[in-house]
PDB file of C-alpha atoms in Angstrom:
ATOM      1  CA  UNK A  20      25.659 -21.644  47.917  1.00  0.00           C
ATOM      2  CA  UNK A  21      25.906 -21.331  51.699  1.00  0.00           C
ATOM      3  CA  UNK A  22      27.219 -23.812  54.252  1.00  0.00           C
ATOM      4  CA  UNK A  23      24.817 -24.128  57.179  1.00  0.00           C
ATOM      5  CA  UNK A  24      25.276 -25.908  60.507  1.00  0.00           C
ATOM      6  CA  UNK A  25      22.032 -27.147  62.090  1.00  0.00           C
ATOM      7  CA  UNK A  26      21.995 -28.065  65.778  1.00  0.00           C
ATOM      8  CA  UNK A  27      19.367 -30.677  66.574  1.00  0.00           C
ATOM      9  CA  UNK A  28      19.546 -31.784  62.940  1.00  0.00           C
ATOM     10  CA  UNK A  29      18.071 -35.200  63.770  1.00  0.00           C
ATOM     11  CA  UNK A  30      14.954 -33.734  65.372  1.00  0.00           C
ATOM     12  CA  UNK A  31      11.442 -33.087  64.099  1.00  0.00           C
ATOM     13  CA  UNK A  32      12.197 -29.670  62.571  1.00  0.00           C
ATOM     14  CA  UNK A  33      15.897 -30.349  61.987  1.00  0.00           C
ATOM     15  CA  UNK A  34      15.302 -33.142  59.493  1.00  0.00           C
ATOM     16  CA  UNK A  35      12.920 -30.986  57.444  1.00  0.00           C
ATOM     17  CA  UNK A  36      15.351 -28.069  57.498  1.00  0.00           C
ATOM     18  CA  UNK A  37      18.282 -30.224  56.345  1.00  0.00           C
ATOM     19  CA  UNK A  38      16.138 -31.577  53.506  1.00  0.00           C
ATOM     20  CA  UNK A  39      15.109 -28.052  52.452  1.00  0.00           C
ATOM     21  CA  UNK A  40      18.691 -26.766  52.531  1.00  0.00           C
ATOM     22  CA  UNK A  41      19.994 -29.693  50.505  1.00  0.00           C
ATOM     23  CA  UNK A  42      17.176 -29.323  48.001  1.00  0.00           C
ATOM     24  CA  UNK A  43      18.185 -25.697  47.446  1.00  0.00           C
ATOM     25  CA  UNK A  44      21.815 -26.668  46.851  1.00  0.00           C
ATOM     26  CA  UNK A  45      23.305 -25.568  50.189  1.00  0.00           C
ATOM     27  CA  UNK A  46      25.941 -27.504  52.104  1.00  0.00           C
ATOM     28  CA  UNK A  47      24.616 -28.863  55.398  1.00  0.00           C
ATOM     29  CA  UNK A  48      26.278 -30.073  58.597  1.00  0.00           C
ATOM     30  CA  UNK A  49      24.368 -31.394  61.596  1.00  0.00           C
ATOM     31  CA  UNK A  50      25.520 -31.098  65.203  1.00  0.00           C
ATOM     32  CA  UNK A  51      24.022 -34.047  67.105  1.00  0.00           C
ATOM     33  CA  UNK A  52      24.682 -36.072  70.257  1.00  0.00           C
ATOM     34  CA  UNK A  53      24.545 -39.562  68.723  1.00  0.00           C
ATOM     35  CA  UNK A  54      26.057 -40.881  65.509  1.00  0.00           C
ATOM     36  CA  UNK A  55      24.182 -42.412  62.581  1.00  0.00           C
ATOM     37  CA  UNK A  56      20.923 -40.450  62.747  1.00  0.00           C
ATOM     38  CA  UNK A  57      21.323 -37.912  59.941  1.00  0.00           C
ATOM     39  CA  UNK A  58      20.119 -37.914  56.373  1.00  0.00           C
ATOM     40  CA  UNK A  59      22.500 -38.896  53.594  1.00  0.00           C
ATOM     41  CA  UNK A  60      24.968 -36.166  52.547  1.00  0.00           C
ATOM     42  CA  UNK A  61      24.543 -34.220  55.801  1.00  0.00           C
ATOM     43  CA  UNK A  62      27.970 -33.873  57.435  1.00  0.00           C
ATOM     44  CA  UNK A  63      27.792 -35.262  60.962  1.00  0.00           C
ATOM     45  CA  UNK A  64      29.382 -33.334  63.845  1.00  0.00           C
ATOM     46  CA  UNK A  65      29.166 -35.027  67.237  1.00  0.00           C
ATOM     47  CA  UNK A  66      28.949 -33.304  70.620  1.00  0.00           C
ATOM     48  CA  UNK A  67      27.755 -35.611  73.404  1.00  0.00           C
ATOM     49  CA  UNK A  68      28.440 -33.066  76.149  1.00  0.00           C
ATOM     50  CA  UNK A  69      25.709 -31.647  78.362  1.00  0.00           C
ATOM     51  CA  UNK A  70      24.365 -28.231  77.319  1.00  0.00           C
ATOM     52  CA  UNK A  71      27.040 -27.876  74.601  1.00  0.00           C
ATOM     53  CA  UNK A  72      29.883 -27.670  77.105  1.00  0.00           C
ATOM     54  CA  UNK A  73      32.084 -29.506  74.584  1.00  0.00           C
ATOM     55  CA  UNK A  74      31.056 -27.687  71.410  1.00  0.00           C
ATOM     56  CA  UNK A  75      34.537 -26.161  70.986  1.00  0.00           C
ATOM     57  CA  UNK A  76      36.141 -29.597  70.770  1.00  0.00           C
ATOM     58  CA  UNK A  77      33.353 -30.875  68.512  1.00  0.00           C
ATOM     59  CA  UNK A  78      33.952 -28.180  65.878  1.00  0.00           C
ATOM     60  CA  UNK A  79      36.138 -29.654  63.108  1.00  0.00           C
ATOM     61  CA  UNK A  80      39.240 -27.688  62.149  1.00  0.00           C
ATOM     62  CA  UNK A  81      38.087 -27.682  58.537  1.00  0.00           C
ATOM     63  CA  UNK A  82      34.457 -26.949  59.315  1.00  0.00           C
ATOM     64  CA  UNK A  83      33.837 -23.715  57.391  1.00  0.00           C
ATOM     65  CA  UNK A  84      30.291 -22.544  58.120  1.00  0.00           C
ATOM     66  CA  UNK A  85      28.445 -19.409  56.980  1.00  0.00           C
ATOM     67  CA  UNK A  86      25.437 -19.689  59.290  1.00  0.00           C
ATOM     68  CA  UNK A  87      24.312 -21.698  62.319  1.00  0.00           C
ATOM     69  CA  UNK A  88      20.630 -22.513  62.817  1.00  0.00           C
ATOM     70  CA  UNK A  89      20.209 -23.368  66.492  1.00  0.00           C
ATOM     71  CA  UNK A  90      17.256 -25.723  66.925  1.00  0.00           C
ATOM     72  CA  UNK A  91      18.492 -27.902  69.794  1.00  0.00           C
ATOM     73  CA  UNK A  92      16.699 -27.075  73.032  1.00  0.00           C
ATOM     74  CA  UNK A  93      15.110 -28.362  76.182  1.00  0.00           C
ATOM     75  CA  UNK A  94      11.553 -28.438  74.946  1.00  0.00           C
ATOM     76  CA  UNK A  95       8.301 -27.417  76.579  1.00  0.00           C
ATOM     77  CA  UNK A  96       6.541 -30.153  78.560  1.00  0.00           C
ATOM     78  CA  UNK A  97       3.156 -30.034  80.260  1.00  0.00           C
ATOM     79  CA  UNK A  98       4.273 -31.690  83.508  1.00  0.00           C
ATOM     80  CA  UNK A  99       7.916 -30.859  84.152  1.00  0.00           C
ATOM     81  CA  UNK A 100       9.559 -33.143  86.741  1.00  0.00           C
ATOM     82  CA  UNK A 101      12.686 -31.015  87.193  1.00  0.00           C
ATOM     83  CA  UNK A 102      13.201 -29.838  90.785  1.00  0.00           C
ATOM     84  CA  UNK A 103      14.036 -26.341  89.500  1.00  0.00           C
ATOM     85  CA  UNK A 104      12.477 -26.030  86.022  1.00  0.00           C
ATOM     86  CA  UNK A 105      13.748 -22.500  85.399  1.00  0.00           C
ATOM     87  CA  UNK A 106      17.340 -23.508  86.107  1.00  0.00           C
ATOM     88  CA  UNK A 107      17.066 -26.643  83.956  1.00  0.00           C
ATOM     89  CA  UNK A 108      15.637 -24.727  80.995  1.00  0.00           C
ATOM     90  CA  UNK A 109      18.158 -21.925  81.383  1.00  0.00           C
ATOM     91  CA  UNK A 110      21.139 -24.307  81.435  1.00  0.00           C
ATOM     92  CA  UNK A 111      20.231 -25.701  78.006  1.00  0.00           C
ATOM     93  CA  UNK A 112      18.267 -22.968  76.274  1.00  0.00           C
ATOM     94  CA  UNK A 113      20.293 -19.945  77.409  1.00  0.00           C
ATOM     95  CA  UNK A 114      23.775 -21.080  78.463  1.00  0.00           C
ATOM     96  CA  UNK A 115      23.930 -23.794  75.812  1.00  0.00           C
ATOM     97  CA  UNK A 116      22.804 -21.467  73.020  1.00  0.00           C
ATOM     98  CA  UNK A 117      25.416 -18.899  74.047  1.00  0.00           C
ATOM     99  CA  UNK A 118      28.170 -21.524  73.952  1.00  0.00           C
ATOM    100  CA  UNK A 119      27.231 -22.457  70.396  1.00  0.00           C
ATOM    101  CA  UNK A 120      27.089 -18.783  69.367  1.00  0.00           C
ATOM    102  CA  UNK A 121      30.503 -18.104  70.915  1.00  0.00           C
ATOM    103  CA  UNK A 122      32.087 -21.109  69.217  1.00  0.00           C
ATOM    104  CA  UNK A 123      30.536 -20.061  65.913  1.00  0.00           C
ATOM    105  CA  UNK A 124      31.784 -16.470  66.125  1.00  0.00           C
ATOM    106  CA  UNK A 125      35.294 -17.577  67.067  1.00  0.00           C
ATOM    107  CA  UNK A 126      35.403 -19.688  63.896  1.00  0.00           C
ATOM    108  CA  UNK A 127      34.291 -17.002  61.508  1.00  0.00           C
ATOM    109  CA  UNK A 128      30.537 -17.657  61.342  1.00  0.00           C
ATOM    110  CA  UNK A 129      28.709 -14.418  60.643  1.00  0.00           C
ATOM    111  CA  UNK A 130      25.017 -15.327  61.123  1.00  0.00           C
ATOM    112  CA  UNK A 131      23.291 -17.183  63.949  1.00  0.00           C
ATOM    113  CA  UNK A 132      19.597 -18.057  63.533  1.00  0.00           C
ATOM    114  CA  UNK A 133      18.010 -18.771  66.897  1.00  0.00           C
ATOM    115  CA  UNK A 134      14.763 -20.728  66.803  1.00  0.00           C
ATOM    116  CA  UNK A 135      12.831 -19.348  69.742  1.00  0.00           C
ATOM    117  CA  UNK A 136       9.086 -19.726  70.398  1.00  0.00           C
ATOM    118  CA  UNK A 137       5.968 -17.602  70.599  1.00  0.00           C
ATOM    119  CA  UNK A 138       5.984 -18.633  74.257  1.00  0.00           C
ATOM    120  CA  UNK A 139       8.770 -16.096  74.749  1.00  0.00           C
ATOM    121  CA  UNK A 140       6.023 -13.480  74.318  1.00  0.00           C
ATOM    122  CA  UNK A 141       3.165 -15.253  76.071  1.00  0.00           C
ATOM    123  CA  UNK A 142       0.264 -17.659  75.733  1.00  0.00           C
ATOM    124  CA  UNK A 143      -2.511 -15.425  74.360  1.00  0.00           C
ATOM    125  CA  UNK A 144      -3.203 -12.422  72.185  1.00  0.00           C
ATOM    126  CA  UNK A 145      -5.822  -9.800  72.946  1.00  0.00           C
ATOM    127  CA  UNK A 146      -7.601  -7.836  70.233  1.00  0.00           C
ATOM    128  CA  UNK A 147      -5.055  -8.444  67.457  1.00  0.00           C
ATOM    129  CA  UNK A 148      -2.341 -10.957  66.501  1.00  0.00           C
ATOM    130  CA  UNK A 149       0.966 -10.724  68.362  1.00  0.00           C
ATOM    131  CA  UNK A 150       3.693  -8.567  66.820  1.00  0.00           C
ATOM    132  CA  UNK A 151       7.414  -9.219  67.206  1.00  0.00           C
ATOM    133  CA  UNK A 152       7.906  -6.073  69.316  1.00  0.00           C
ATOM    134  CA  UNK A 153       4.980  -6.620  71.701  1.00  0.00           C
ATOM    135  CA  UNK A 154       5.715  -6.628  75.426  1.00  0.00           C
ATOM    136  CA  UNK A 155       6.951 -10.084  76.428  1.00  0.00           C
ATOM    137  CA  UNK A 156       5.024 -11.853  79.192  1.00  0.00           C
ATOM    138  CA  UNK A 157       6.169 -15.501  79.178  1.00  0.00           C
ATOM    139  CA  UNK A 158       4.065 -17.715  81.421  1.00  0.00           C
ATOM    140  CA  UNK A 159       6.267 -20.729  82.130  1.00  0.00           C
ATOM    141  CA  UNK A 160       9.886 -21.798  82.564  1.00  0.00           C
ATOM    142  CA  UNK A 161      10.237 -22.738  78.891  1.00  0.00           C
ATOM    143  CA  UNK A 162       8.975 -19.376  77.681  1.00  0.00           C
ATOM    144  CA  UNK A 163      11.136 -17.495  80.163  1.00  0.00           C
ATOM    145  CA  UNK A 164      14.218 -19.410  79.006  1.00  0.00           C
ATOM    146  CA  UNK A 165      13.515 -18.661  75.350  1.00  0.00           C
ATOM    147  CA  UNK A 166      13.097 -14.935  76.076  1.00  0.00           C
ATOM    148  CA  UNK A 167      16.287 -14.906  78.164  1.00  0.00           C
ATOM    149  CA  UNK A 168      18.152 -16.658  75.345  1.00  0.00           C
ATOM    150  CA  UNK A 169      16.922 -14.114  72.805  1.00  0.00           C
ATOM    151  CA  UNK A 170      18.131 -11.267  75.022  1.00  0.00           C
ATOM    152  CA  UNK A 171      21.502 -12.874  75.778  1.00  0.00           C
ATOM    153  CA  UNK A 172      22.173 -13.650  72.117  1.00  0.00           C
ATOM    154  CA  UNK A 173      21.219 -10.138  71.012  1.00  0.00           C
ATOM    155  CA  UNK A 174      23.628  -8.674  73.588  1.00  0.00           C
ATOM    156  CA  UNK A 175      26.366 -11.000  72.362  1.00  0.00           C
ATOM    157  CA  UNK A 176      25.647  -9.959  68.791  1.00  0.00           C
ATOM    158  CA  UNK A 177      25.899  -6.281  69.699  1.00  0.00           C
ATOM    159  CA  UNK A 178      29.205  -6.867  71.494  1.00  0.00           C
ATOM    160  CA  UNK A 179      30.839  -8.910  68.732  1.00  0.00           C
ATOM    161  CA  UNK A 180      29.095  -8.158  65.456  1.00  0.00           C
ATOM    162  CA  UNK A 181      27.523 -11.618  65.148  1.00  0.00           C
ATOM    163  CA  UNK A 182      24.358 -11.286  63.046  1.00  0.00           C
ATOM    164  CA  UNK A 183      21.657 -12.790  65.291  1.00  0.00           C
ATOM    165  CA  UNK A 184      18.305 -13.588  63.659  1.00  0.00           C
ATOM    166  CA  UNK A 185      15.415 -14.697  65.872  1.00  0.00           C
ATOM    167  CA  UNK A 186      12.502 -16.821  64.640  1.00  0.00           C
ATOM    168  CA  UNK A 187       9.407 -17.407  66.789  1.00  0.00           C
ATOM    169  CA  UNK A 188       7.113 -20.202  65.611  1.00  0.00           C
ATOM    170  CA  UNK A 189       3.846 -21.287  67.244  1.00  0.00           C
ATOM    171  CA  UNK A 190       2.931 -24.978  67.596  1.00  0.00           C
ATOM    172  CA  UNK A 191       4.669 -26.978  64.841  1.00  0.00           C
ATOM    173  CA  UNK A 192       2.926 -29.956  63.240  1.00  0.00           C
ATOM    174  CA  UNK A 193       3.656 -32.416  60.467  1.00  0.00           C
ATOM    175  CA  UNK A 194       4.648 -36.059  59.972  1.00  0.00           C
ATOM    176  CA  UNK A 195       6.319 -37.465  63.106  1.00  0.00           C
ATOM    177  CA  UNK A 196       4.653 -34.839  65.332  1.00  0.00           C
ATOM    178  CA  UNK A 197       4.416 -35.751  69.008  1.00  0.00           C
ATOM    179  CA  UNK A 198       2.860 -34.420  72.245  1.00  0.00           C
ATOM    180  CA  UNK A 199      -0.595 -32.810  72.265  1.00  0.00           C
ATOM    181  CA  UNK A 200      -1.072 -32.729  68.498  1.00  0.00           C
ATOM    182  CA  UNK A 201      -0.494 -36.472  68.284  1.00  0.00           C
ATOM    183  CA  UNK A 202      -2.834 -37.050  71.230  1.00  0.00           C
ATOM    184  CA  UNK A 203      -5.537 -35.062  69.441  1.00  0.00           C
ATOM    185  CA  UNK A 204      -5.171 -37.246  66.347  1.00  0.00           C
ATOM    186  CA  UNK A 205      -5.266 -40.360  68.529  1.00  0.00           C
ATOM    187  CA  UNK A 206      -8.523 -39.215  70.144  1.00  0.00           C
ATOM    188  CA  UNK A 207     -10.161 -38.409  66.806  1.00  0.00           C
ATOM    189  CA  UNK A 208      -9.002 -41.674  65.255  1.00  0.00           C
ATOM    190  CA  UNK A 209     -10.470 -43.635  68.174  1.00  0.00           C
ATOM    191  CA  UNK A 210     -13.792 -41.801  67.942  1.00  0.00           C
ATOM    192  CA  UNK A 211     -13.533 -40.257  71.389  1.00  0.00           C
ATOM    193  CA  UNK A 212     -15.995 -37.418  72.119  1.00  0.00           C
ATOM    194  CA  UNK A 213     -14.176 -34.098  72.526  1.00  0.00           C
ATOM    195  CA  UNK A 214     -15.661 -31.069  74.356  1.00  0.00           C
ATOM    196  CA  UNK A 215     -14.424 -28.623  71.719  1.00  0.00           C
ATOM    197  CA  UNK A 216     -17.443 -27.676  69.586  1.00  0.00           C
ATOM    198  CA  UNK A 217     -17.888 -24.325  71.351  1.00  0.00           C
ATOM    199  CA  UNK A 218     -14.223 -23.289  71.386  1.00  0.00           C
ATOM    200  CA  UNK A 219     -14.130 -20.274  69.054  1.00  0.00           C
ATOM    201  CA  UNK A 220     -10.673 -18.857  69.784  1.00  0.00           C
ATOM    202  CA  UNK A 221      -8.237 -18.943  66.872  1.00  0.00           C
ATOM    203  CA  UNK A 222      -4.684 -20.237  67.126  1.00  0.00           C
ATOM    204  CA  UNK A 223      -1.735 -19.958  64.755  1.00  0.00           C
ATOM    205  CA  UNK A 224       0.057 -23.147  63.700  1.00  0.00           C
ATOM    206  CA  UNK A 225       2.970 -23.806  61.371  1.00  0.00           C
ATOM    207  CA  UNK A 226       3.509 -26.849  59.168  1.00  0.00           C
ATOM    208  CA  UNK A 227       7.019 -28.204  59.663  1.00  0.00           C
ATOM    209  CA  UNK A 228       7.972 -27.798  55.980  1.00  0.00           C
ATOM    210  CA  UNK A 229       6.732 -24.189  56.020  1.00  0.00           C
ATOM    211  CA  UNK A 230       8.909 -23.497  59.056  1.00  0.00           C
ATOM    212  CA  UNK A 231      11.885 -25.208  57.408  1.00  0.00           C
ATOM    213  CA  UNK A 232      11.455 -23.049  54.309  1.00  0.00           C
ATOM    214  CA  UNK A 233      11.339 -19.874  56.423  1.00  0.00           C
ATOM    215  CA  UNK A 234      14.420 -20.914  58.416  1.00  0.00           C
ATOM    216  CA  UNK A 235      16.320 -21.577  55.206  1.00  0.00           C
ATOM    217  CA  UNK A 236      15.477 -18.073  54.026  1.00  0.00           C
ATOM    218  CA  UNK A 237      16.552 -16.600  57.350  1.00  0.00           C
ATOM    219  CA  UNK A 238      19.857 -18.465  57.110  1.00  0.00           C
ATOM    220  CA  UNK A 239      20.703 -17.462  53.549  1.00  0.00           C
ATOM    221  CA  UNK A 240      18.956 -14.169  52.680  1.00  0.00           C
ATOM    222  CA  UNK A 241      20.957 -11.006  53.382  1.00  0.00           C
ATOM    223  CA  UNK A 242      17.729  -9.099  54.081  1.00  0.00           C
ATOM    224  CA  UNK A 243      17.126 -11.172  57.234  1.00  0.00           C
ATOM    225  CA  UNK A 244      20.088  -9.563  59.027  1.00  0.00           C
ATOM    226  CA  UNK A 245      19.424  -8.830  62.719  1.00  0.00           C
ATOM    227  CA  UNK A 246      15.681  -9.329  62.379  1.00  0.00           C
ATOM    228  CA  UNK A 247      13.105 -11.021  64.592  1.00  0.00           C
ATOM    229  CA  UNK A 248      10.375 -12.861  62.680  1.00  0.00           C
ATOM    230  CA  UNK A 249       7.097 -14.558  63.529  1.00  0.00           C
ATOM    231  CA  UNK A 250       6.481 -17.550  61.244  1.00  0.00           C
ATOM    232  CA  UNK A 251       3.112 -19.300  60.835  1.00  0.00           C
ATOM    233  CA  UNK A 252       0.807 -20.817  58.259  1.00  0.00           C
ATOM    234  CA  UNK A 253      -1.224 -18.373  56.176  1.00  0.00           C
ATOM    235  CA  UNK A 254      -4.513 -19.107  57.942  1.00  0.00           C
ATOM    236  CA  UNK A 255      -5.581 -19.703  61.533  1.00  0.00           C
ATOM    237  CA  UNK A 256      -8.109 -22.236  62.791  1.00  0.00           C
ATOM    238  CA  UNK A 257     -10.206 -22.629  65.888  1.00  0.00           C
ATOM    239  CA  UNK A 258      -9.525 -25.826  67.823  1.00  0.00           C
ATOM    240  CA  UNK A 259     -12.916 -27.098  66.634  1.00  0.00           C
ATOM    241  CA  UNK A 260     -12.031 -26.350  62.991  1.00  0.00           C
ATOM    242  CA  UNK A 261      -8.679 -28.062  63.460  1.00  0.00           C
ATOM    243  CA  UNK A 262     -10.338 -31.165  64.884  1.00  0.00           C
ATOM    244  CA  UNK A 263     -12.851 -31.311  62.014  1.00  0.00           C
ATOM    245  CA  UNK A 264     -10.092 -30.900  59.421  1.00  0.00           C
ATOM    246  CA  UNK A 265      -8.065 -33.679  61.032  1.00  0.00           C
ATOM    247  CA  UNK A 266     -11.132 -35.900  61.126  1.00  0.00           C
ATOM    248  CA  UNK A 267     -11.728 -35.310  57.427  1.00  0.00           C
ATOM    249  CA  UNK A 268      -8.171 -36.296  56.521  1.00  0.00           C
ATOM    250  CA  UNK A 269      -8.147 -39.215  58.967  1.00  0.00           C
ATOM    251  CA  UNK A 270     -11.459 -40.367  57.494  1.00  0.00           C
ATOM    252  CA  UNK A 271     -12.865 -40.491  61.016  1.00  0.00           C
ATOM    253  CA  UNK A 272     -15.207 -37.527  61.584  1.00  0.00           C
ATOM    254  CA  UNK A 273     -14.398 -35.738  64.826  1.00  0.00           C
ATOM    255  CA  UNK A 274     -17.027 -36.206  67.545  1.00  0.00           C
ATOM    256  CA  UNK A 275     -17.265 -32.708  69.009  1.00  0.00           C
ATOM    257  CA  UNK A 276     -19.490 -31.898  71.975  1.00  0.00           C
ATOM    258  CA  UNK A 277     -20.557 -28.303  72.774  1.00  0.00           C
ATOM    259  CA  UNK A 278     -19.296 -27.443  76.272  1.00  0.00           C
ATOM    260  CA  UNK A 279     -19.158 -23.796  77.473  1.00  0.00           C
ATOM    261  CA  UNK A 280     -15.671 -22.402  77.950  1.00  0.00           C
ATOM    262  CA  UNK A 281     -16.474 -21.540  81.565  1.00  0.00           C
ATOM    263  CA  UNK A 282     -17.204 -25.220  82.261  1.00  0.00           C
ATOM    264  CA  UNK A 283     -13.921 -26.253  80.671  1.00  0.00           C
ATOM    265  CA  UNK A 284     -12.010 -23.743  82.812  1.00  0.00           C
ATOM    266  CA  UNK A 285     -13.767 -24.999  85.939  1.00  0.00           C
ATOM    267  CA  UNK A 286     -12.935 -28.597  85.024  1.00  0.00           C
ATOM    268  CA  UNK A 287      -9.314 -27.574  84.470  1.00  0.00           C
ATOM    269  CA  UNK A 288      -9.124 -26.073  87.958  1.00  0.00           C
ATOM    270  CA  UNK A 289     -10.712 -29.192  89.482  1.00  0.00           C
ATOM    271  CA  UNK A 290      -8.101 -31.522  87.989  1.00  0.00           C
ATOM    272  CA  UNK A 291      -5.123 -29.192  88.299  1.00  0.00           C
ATOM    273  CA  UNK A 292      -4.830 -28.562  84.550  1.00  0.00           C
ATOM    274  CA  UNK A 293      -5.849 -24.896  84.372  1.00  0.00           C
ATOM    275  CA  UNK A 294      -2.818 -23.893  82.330  1.00  0.00           C
ATOM    276  CA  UNK A 295      -3.499 -26.642  79.785  1.00  0.00           C
ATOM    277  CA  UNK A 296      -7.179 -25.671  79.411  1.00  0.00           C
ATOM    278  CA  UNK A 297      -6.315 -21.986  79.076  1.00  0.00           C
ATOM    279  CA  UNK A 298      -3.897 -22.805  76.269  1.00  0.00           C
ATOM    280  CA  UNK A 299      -6.509 -24.983  74.585  1.00  0.00           C
ATOM    281  CA  UNK A 300      -9.365 -22.485  74.557  1.00  0.00           C
ATOM    282  CA  UNK A 301      -7.524 -19.146  74.499  1.00  0.00           C
ATOM    283  CA  UNK A 302      -6.599 -17.234  71.304  1.00  0.00           C
ATOM    284  CA  UNK A 303      -2.984 -17.207  70.133  1.00  0.00           C
ATOM    285  CA  UNK A 304      -2.496 -15.616  66.717  1.00  0.00           C
ATOM    286  CA  UNK A 305       0.778 -14.322  65.302  1.00  0.00           C
ATOM    287  CA  UNK A 306       1.214 -11.417  62.914  1.00  0.00           C
ATOM    288  CA  UNK A 307       3.592 -12.559  60.151  1.00  0.00           C
ATOM    289  CA  UNK A 308       3.626  -9.280  58.200  1.00  0.00           C
ATOM    290  CA  UNK A 309       7.307  -8.625  58.891  1.00  0.00           C
ATOM    291  CA  UNK A 310       8.719 -11.777  57.303  1.00  0.00           C
ATOM    292  CA  UNK A 311       6.331 -11.428  54.377  1.00  0.00           C
ATOM    293  CA  UNK A 312       7.426  -7.842  53.730  1.00  0.00           C
ATOM    294  CA  UNK A 313      11.144  -8.085  54.515  1.00  0.00           C
ATOM    295  CA  UNK A 314      11.869 -11.446  52.877  1.00  0.00           C
ATOM    296  CA  UNK A 315       8.824 -11.616  50.561  1.00  0.00           C
ATOM    297  CA  UNK A 316       8.195 -15.005  52.156  1.00  0.00           C
ATOM    298  CA  UNK A 317       4.950 -16.911  51.763  1.00  0.00           C
ATOM    299  CA  UNK A 318       4.272 -20.383  53.204  1.00  0.00           C
ATOM    300  CA  UNK A 319       4.798 -22.857  50.351  1.00  0.00           C
ATOM    301  CA  UNK A 320       2.081 -25.147  51.721  1.00  0.00           C
ATOM    302  CA  UNK A 321      -1.480 -24.351  52.786  1.00  0.00           C
ATOM    303  CA  UNK A 322      -2.637 -25.435  56.229  1.00  0.00           C
ATOM    304  CA  UNK A 323      -4.910 -28.017  54.612  1.00  0.00           C
ATOM    305  CA  UNK A 324      -1.983 -29.481  52.655  1.00  0.00           C
ATOM    306  CA  UNK A 325       0.028 -29.649  55.866  1.00  0.00           C
ATOM    307  CA  UNK A 326      -2.763 -31.364  57.772  1.00  0.00           C
ATOM    308  CA  UNK A 327      -3.318 -33.807  54.904  1.00  0.00           C
ATOM    309  CA  UNK A 328       0.378 -34.791  54.913  1.00  0.00           C
ATOM    310  CA  UNK A 329       0.335 -35.188  58.683  1.00  0.00           C
ATOM    311  CA  UNK A 330      -2.708 -37.419  58.562  1.00  0.00           C
ATOM    312  CA  UNK A 331      -1.288 -39.555  55.741  1.00  0.00           C
ATOM    313  CA  UNK A 332       1.751 -40.212  57.934  1.00  0.00           C
ATOM    314  CA  UNK A 333      -0.507 -41.005  60.921  1.00  0.00           C
ATOM    315  CA  UNK A 334      -2.650 -43.446  58.956  1.00  0.00           C
ATOM    316  CA  UNK A 335       0.460 -45.195  57.582  1.00  0.00           C
ATOM    317  CA  UNK A 336       1.855 -45.766  61.075  1.00  0.00           C
ATOM    318  CA  UNK A 337      -1.275 -46.619  63.112  1.00  0.00           C
TER     319      UNK A 337
END
């Protein structure tokens, strides 16, 4: 049995990870900013400081931990209102992550799993799915901060001996999902026509419980040492296929309209949403061969099972 500390344990992915760890018999502690938001039997560690400036004081004297899974982050947003987005993302996602890693190493933790993002590599793939060692070309402040954090943590690991494991998921979905995925379900549920019938590009997704299972393996399996892994569901879908699958599970068939990609790009430029349209209609597939070969990991749930669970949650709450 391992003892794992999860930062952001009360978040979308954090709750699923804590549940997976407990189900496998591991001890779990959660580092959060507000009390009373963790699942039963998860030890609660509080750090209300900004960007983990107080993580040293928050670490209990008796808090023996084998591995930290660092999920807490300033997340990607479509319309960032920060005056200096790069600085704001760096303060949390780079400096904050380093503070947690330093506190962990000083207290005898030997493994640090950093949950990064495919956005650290870029927004699209060309010709083949993205590999872990492909040239990184992040396109926004969030992606740049995740890449910088990966690099800073790897340097710290080389200097100290801390075993840093990096995990890069694509878009994560599941019950309690928010942002664009939730908006897509809202649109389908309301019967809104969507100009997606002609979008043929494929995009990797990962069901939250699949990601949690992979993170648990990365935290507890000796073979994960000092690796970087891409994690995604077994199959990819086009945006049109995704919308149809959601419609089937929502019992509201998606109303898809065929609109050429060039028209969508032009519309995006006209309304100042080019980046959003490019992400919607461009391909973004991840190669997950490494985690499958090194850890013999396979997603425990199919993409259809994940979408069905997500839609059951949606229908129960709307």
